[in-house]
Coordinates of C-alpha atoms and ligand atoms in Angstrom, one line a residue:
M20 CA 4.2 -59.2 21.1
N21 CA 7.7 -60.4 22.0
S22 CA 9.2 -63.8 21.2
Y23 CA 11.9 -63.7 23.9
F24 CA 14.9 -65.0 22.0
Q25 CA 18.1 -63.6 20.6
I26 CA 20.1 -65.1 17.7
R27 CA 23.8 -65.5 18.7
G28 CA 25.7 -66.9 15.8
D29 CA 24.7 -70.6 15.3
S30 CA 22.9 -70.7 18.7
I31 CA 19.8 -68.9 19.9
E32 CA 19.4 -67.6 23.4
C33 CA 16.0 -68.2 25.0
K34 CA 15.1 -65.3 27.2
L35 CA 12.0 -66.7 28.8
C36 CA 13.5 -67.9 32.1
P37 CA 16.7 -67.2 34.1
H38 CA 18.5 -70.2 32.6
N39 CA 18.8 -68.1 29.4
C40 CA 19.7 -71.3 27.6
K41 CA 22.0 -70.8 24.6
I42 CA 20.6 -73.5 22.3
G43 CA 22.6 -75.0 19.5
S44 CA 20.9 -75.7 16.1
G45 CA 18.3 -78.5 16.3
K46 CA 18.7 -78.7 20.1
T47 CA 16.3 -77.9 22.9
G48 CA 16.9 -75.9 26.1
I49 CA 16.9 -77.3 29.7
C50 CA 13.1 -77.5 29.7
G51 CA 13.2 -79.9 26.7
V52 CA 10.3 -78.2 24.9
R53 CA 11.8 -75.1 23.3
K54 CA 14.0 -75.8 20.3
N55 CA 16.4 -73.9 18.1
S56 CA 14.8 -74.5 14.7
G57 CA 17.2 -72.4 12.7
E58 CA 15.7 -68.9 12.8
K59 CA 13.7 -68.9 16.0
I60 CA 12.8 -70.8 19.1
E61 CA 10.1 -73.2 18.3
L62 CA 7.6 -74.3 21.1
L63 CA 7.4 -78.1 20.5
T64 CA 4.4 -78.4 22.9
Y65 CA 2.2 -75.8 21.1
G66 CA -1.2 -77.4 21.1
V67 CA 0.0 -80.4 23.1
T68 CA -1.9 -81.1 26.3
T69 CA -1.5 -83.8 28.9
G70 CA -4.6 -83.0 30.9
I71 CA -7.8 -80.9 30.7
A72 CA -10.3 -81.0 33.6
S73 CA -12.9 -78.8 35.2
D74 CA -11.5 -78.4 38.8
P75 CA -12.7 -76.7 41.9
I76 CA -10.6 -73.5 42.1
E77 CA -9.5 -74.5 45.6
K78 CA -7.6 -77.4 44.1
K79 CA -5.1 -75.0 42.4
P80 CA -4.9 -73.9 45.3
L81 CA -6.6 -70.5 45.0
Y82 CA -8.7 -69.8 48.0
H83 CA -9.3 -66.1 47.5
F84 CA -10.1 -66.0 43.8
F85 CA -13.8 -66.8 43.1
P86 CA -14.0 -69.2 46.1
G87 CA -16.2 -72.2 45.5
K88 CA -16.2 -71.8 41.7
R89 CA -14.8 -74.1 39.0
I90 CA -12.0 -73.4 36.6
L91 CA -11.0 -75.4 33.4
S92 CA -7.5 -76.6 34.1
I93 CA -4.9 -77.5 31.4
G94 CA -1.3 -78.6 31.3
S95 CA 1.3 -80.0 29.0
Y96 CA 4.8 -81.5 29.3
G97 CA 8.1 -80.3 30.8
C98 CA 9.5 -78.0 33.4
N99 CA 12.4 -75.5 33.6
I100 CA 13.6 -76.7 37.0
S101 CA 14.3 -80.1 38.3
C102 CA 12.9 -80.6 41.8
D103 CA 13.9 -84.0 43.2
F104 CA 10.6 -84.0 45.1
C105 CA 8.4 -83.2 42.0
Q106 CA 4.8 -84.2 42.7
N107 CA 4.0 -84.3 39.0
S108 CA 7.1 -85.9 37.5
S109 CA 5.4 -88.1 35.0
I110 CA 4.6 -85.1 32.9
S111 CA 7.1 -82.5 34.2
Q112 CA 10.4 -84.4 34.4
V113 CA 9.7 -87.2 31.9
I114 CA 8.9 -86.0 28.4
P115 CA 8.4 -87.9 25.1
E116 CA 11.0 -87.7 22.3
T117 CA 8.4 -86.3 19.9
F118 CA 5.3 -84.2 20.5
K119 CA 2.0 -84.5 18.6
P120 CA -0.5 -81.5 18.9
N121 CA -3.9 -82.7 20.2
T122 CA -5.8 -79.5 20.4
S123 CA -5.8 -75.8 19.4
A124 CA -6.2 -72.5 21.3
E125 CA -9.7 -72.2 19.7
N126 CA -10.7 -75.6 21.0
I127 CA -9.6 -74.8 24.6
V128 CA -11.4 -71.4 24.5
N129 CA -14.6 -73.1 23.3
A130 CA -14.3 -75.7 26.0
A131 CA -13.9 -72.9 28.6
V132 CA -16.8 -70.9 27.3
T133 CA -19.2 -73.9 27.2
A134 CA -18.1 -75.5 30.5
Q135 CA -20.7 -75.2 33.2
D136 CA -20.2 -72.7 36.1
N137 CA -16.7 -72.1 34.7
I138 CA -14.9 -68.8 35.6
G139 CA -12.0 -69.3 33.1
I140 CA -8.8 -71.2 32.5
A141 CA -5.9 -72.2 34.9
F142 CA -2.6 -73.2 33.4
T143 CA -1.3 -75.9 35.8
Y144 CA -0.1 -79.5 36.2
N145 CA 3.4 -79.0 34.6
E146 CA 5.2 -75.6 34.5
P147 CA 3.2 -73.3 32.3
V148 CA 5.9 -70.6 31.8
I149 CA 7.7 -72.8 29.2
W150 CA 4.4 -73.0 27.3
Y151 CA 4.3 -69.3 26.9
E152 CA 3.1 -68.8 23.3
F153 CA 0.2 -71.2 23.7
I154 CA -1.0 -69.8 27.0
R155 CA -0.7 -66.3 25.6
D156 CA -2.8 -67.2 22.5
I157 CA -5.5 -68.9 24.7
S158 CA -5.5 -66.2 27.4
V159 CA -5.9 -63.2 25.1
R160 CA -9.0 -65.0 23.5
I161 CA -10.4 -66.0 27.0
K162 CA -10.2 -62.4 28.2
H163 CA -12.2 -61.3 25.1
E164 CA -14.9 -63.8 26.2
G165 CA -15.1 -62.1 29.6
L166 CA -13.5 -65.1 31.5
H167 CA -10.5 -65.1 33.8
T168 CA -7.0 -66.6 33.7
A169 CA -4.8 -68.1 36.4
L170 CA -1.2 -69.3 36.3
I171 CA 0.1 -72.0 38.7
S172 CA 3.8 -71.7 38.5
N173 CA 7.2 -72.0 40.1
G174 CA 7.8 -68.3 39.3
F175 CA 11.2 -68.9 37.8
M176 CA 10.9 -66.6 34.8
N177 CA 12.4 -63.4 33.5
S178 CA 10.9 -60.0 34.1
E179 CA 10.0 -59.1 30.6
P180 CA 7.7 -62.0 29.8
L181 CA 6.2 -61.7 33.2
I182 CA 5.4 -58.1 32.7
E183 CA 3.8 -58.9 29.3
M184 CA 1.8 -61.6 31.0
F185 CA 0.1 -59.0 33.2
D186 CA -1.9 -58.0 30.1
F187 CA -3.6 -61.3 30.0
M188 CA -3.2 -63.1 33.3
D189 CA -5.5 -62.3 36.3
A190 CA -4.3 -64.6 39.1
F191 CA -1.1 -66.3 40.1
N192 CA -0.3 -69.1 42.6
I193 CA 3.5 -69.1 42.8
D194 CA 5.5 -71.7 44.7
L195 CA 8.0 -70.4 47.2
K196 CA 9.6 -73.8 47.6
A197 CA 11.7 -72.7 50.6
F198 CA 13.1 -69.5 52.1
N199 CA 16.6 -70.8 51.6
T200 CA 19.1 -70.4 48.8
T201 CA 20.8 -73.8 49.4
F202 CA 17.5 -75.6 49.2
Y203 CA 16.8 -74.0 45.8
R204 CA 20.2 -74.8 44.4
K205 CA 20.4 -78.4 45.7
L206 CA 16.9 -79.7 45.4
T207 CA 15.5 -77.7 42.5
G208 CA 18.4 -76.9 40.2
S209 CA 17.3 -73.2 40.3
D210 CA 17.7 -70.0 42.3
I211 CA 15.4 -68.3 44.8
E212 CA 16.2 -64.7 43.8
P213 CA 14.3 -64.7 40.4
V214 CA 11.3 -66.3 42.2
K215 CA 11.3 -63.5 44.9
S216 CA 11.6 -60.9 42.1
S217 CA 8.6 -62.4 40.3
L218 CA 6.5 -62.4 43.5
K219 CA 7.4 -58.7 44.1
Q220 CA 6.5 -57.8 40.5
I221 CA 3.1 -59.6 40.6
A222 CA 2.2 -58.0 43.9
R223 CA 3.2 -54.5 42.7
A224 CA 1.2 -55.0 39.5
G225 CA -1.9 -55.5 41.7
K226 CA -2.5 -59.0 40.3
H227 CA -4.2 -61.6 42.5
L228 CA -1.4 -63.6 44.2
E229 CA -1.3 -66.6 46.5
I230 CA 1.8 -68.5 47.5
T231 CA 2.3 -72.2 48.1
S232 CA 5.2 -73.8 50.1
L233 CA 5.4 -77.6 50.0
I234 CA 7.0 -78.6 53.4
I235 CA 9.5 -81.5 53.2
P236 CA 10.7 -82.9 56.6
G237 CA 14.3 -81.9 57.3
Q238 CA 14.7 -79.9 54.1
N239 CA 12.5 -76.7 54.4
D240 CA 10.7 -77.2 57.7
S241 CA 12.9 -74.8 59.8
L242 CA 10.8 -72.7 62.1
K243 CA 13.3 -69.9 61.8
D244 CA 13.1 -69.9 58.0
M245 CA 9.3 -69.8 58.2
E246 CA 9.6 -66.8 60.5
L247 CA 11.8 -65.1 57.9
Q248 CA 9.6 -66.1 55.0
S249 CA 6.4 -64.8 56.6
E250 CA 8.1 -61.6 57.6
W251 CA 9.4 -61.1 54.0
I252 CA 5.9 -61.8 52.5
A253 CA 4.2 -59.4 54.9
G254 CA 6.9 -56.7 54.3
E255 CA 7.4 -57.0 50.6
L256 CA 4.1 -58.3 49.2
G257 CA 1.5 -57.6 51.9
K258 CA 0.2 -59.4 54.9
G259 CA -3.1 -60.1 53.0
I260 CA -1.4 -62.5 50.6
P261 CA -2.7 -66.0 51.3
L262 CA 0.0 -68.6 52.1
H263 CA -0.6 -72.3 51.6
L264 CA 1.6 -74.7 53.5
S265 CA 1.2 -78.0 51.8
R266 CA 2.0 -81.5 53.2
Y267 CA 4.7 -83.4 51.2
F268 CA 4.4 -87.0 50.2
P269 CA 7.3 -89.0 48.8
R270 CA 7.4 -88.7 45.0
H271 CA 9.9 -88.8 42.1
L272 CA 13.5 -89.2 43.5
R273 CA 12.8 -88.2 47.2
K274 CA 11.8 -90.9 49.6
D275 CA 11.4 -89.1 52.9
Q276 CA 8.4 -89.8 55.0
P277 CA 5.4 -87.5 54.6
T278 CA 5.6 -84.3 56.7
S279 CA 4.1 -84.7 60.2
E280 CA 0.9 -82.8 60.9
L281 CA 2.6 -81.5 64.1
T282 CA 5.3 -79.8 62.0
L283 CA 2.7 -78.2 59.7
H284 CA 0.8 -76.9 62.7
K285 CA 3.9 -75.3 64.2
L286 CA 4.8 -73.6 60.9
F287 CA 1.1 -72.5 60.5
D288 CA 1.3 -70.9 64.0
I289 CA 4.5 -69.0 63.1
A290 CA 3.3 -67.8 59.7
S291 CA -0.1 -66.8 61.2
K292 CA 1.6 -64.3 63.4
K293 CA 2.7 -62.2 60.4
L294 CA 0.1 -63.1 57.7
D295 CA -3.7 -62.7 57.7
Y296 CA -4.5 -65.8 55.7
V297 CA -2.5 -69.0 56.2
Y298 CA -3.8 -72.4 55.1
L299 CA -2.8 -76.0 55.4
G300 CA -3.0 -78.3 52.3
N301 CA -2.9 -82.1 51.6
L302 CA -4.2 -83.0 55.1
T303 CA -7.2 -85.2 55.7
T304 CA -8.5 -83.0 58.5
E305 CA -10.2 -79.6 58.1
T306 CA -7.5 -77.9 60.2
G307 CA -6.1 -74.8 58.5
Q308 CA -9.0 -74.6 56.1
T309 CA -11.0 -71.8 57.6
T310 CA -10.9 -68.1 56.6
F311 CA -11.2 -65.7 59.5
C312 CA -11.8 -62.0 59.1
P313 CA -8.5 -60.4 60.0
S314 CA -10.4 -57.4 61.4
C315 CA -13.1 -58.9 63.7
H316 CA -12.0 -62.6 63.6
S317 CA -15.4 -63.9 62.5
K318 CA -15.4 -67.2 60.7
V319 CA -16.1 -66.0 57.1
S320 CA -15.5 -69.1 55.1
Q321 CA -15.3 -72.8 56.0
R322 CA -13.9 -75.5 53.7
S323 CA -14.5 -79.2 53.8
G324 CA -12.7 -81.0 51.0
Y325 CA -13.4 -78.7 48.0
N326 CA -16.8 -77.5 49.4
V327 CA -16.8 -73.9 50.6
T328 CA -19.5 -72.2 52.7
H329 CA -19.5 -68.6 53.8
P330 CA -21.2 -68.3 57.2
T331 CA -20.6 -64.6 57.7
L332 CA -19.9 -63.2 54.2
D333 CA -22.1 -60.9 52.2
E334 CA -22.7 -61.2 48.4
N335 CA -19.8 -58.7 47.7
G336 CA -17.2 -60.8 49.5
K337 CA -17.3 -58.6 52.6
C338 CA -17.4 -59.7 56.3
K339 CA -21.1 -59.4 57.4
V340 CA -20.0 -58.5 60.9
C341 CA -17.6 -55.7 60.3
G342 CA -17.8 -54.9 56.6
N343 CA -14.1 -55.8 55.9
L344 CA -13.4 -56.8 52.3
I345 CA -12.2 -60.4 52.3
Y346 CA -12.4 -61.4 48.6
K347 CA -11.9 -58.9 45.8
Y348 CA -12.9 -61.6 43.3
F349 CA -16.1 -63.3 44.6
Ligands
SF4_411 S1 12.3 -71.6 29.0 FE1 13.4 -73.5 28.6 S2 14.8 -73.1 26.8 FE2 14.0 -71.1 27.7 S3 15.7 -70.4 29.1 FE3 14.1 -71.5 30.3 S4 14.8 -73.7 30.3 FE4 16.0 -72.6 28.7

């Protein structure tokens, strides 16, 4: 078990994410929750949660990982990047001066084991990568209980901790916030390349992967970029990786109007030419919510809000019409 830091004189380098913060004594890194406590990096939010709820798994969004089931979802404070459009800024971008633990790994595991119809734990709401030690302690226990784990993340992390995570994390929904280097630098304070690298490692490790792109008008809604993005996903990760195109609403520092439905539909059409499963999120209609069998085009799953029905799917997650496997986890 690695702790992902290196002592460098008076400072300690945190090696969890590509910022590789060199943290002076008593100070915290960019994420605000990892502190140089003299001899090591201390996770200030160990045992500190801001939310715990049993959510439909579609809400993460994960549409191809136990569709229709529920997952206990937990989050804490802080983030390692600083999106000006953050949709969860009250816990991600604003953090308290001091932290008080309000639970333990054992409590969370007990809650997951006793929750009704629960398939496991999702680490979500804020950025879970910076909560590494706590999610590792929970996940290892959860796996022993025969339950499943999911990470909903920006994917901005270093390879070594990600590879270790494959031992205890089953499913990932990673944000690909734009297919554009300038967007990443200007609007998120990070870099796209480590995110692309994380996506490739997750796909190559055979872990369950879905991708979310929040579409902001005039910022990342270029049809050309979507063509390149979907081509890249199909070529590097696989055309069966589900892509969620999500509607933006003004939050945090960004005041643009919500994304038009027409723009989302155009991007949906472009991505659907390369990828088997493209979905639209944050819309009031049911457009872009259906799963079609990529082989025979039967309507295998239909979604309305968070309700899912499977008109032509057998009990093993295969298309009843042609036998094509749609859901490995069902
Ligand atoms: S996890 Fe936090 S402290 Fe560590 S490198 Fe990233 S931003 Fe810096």
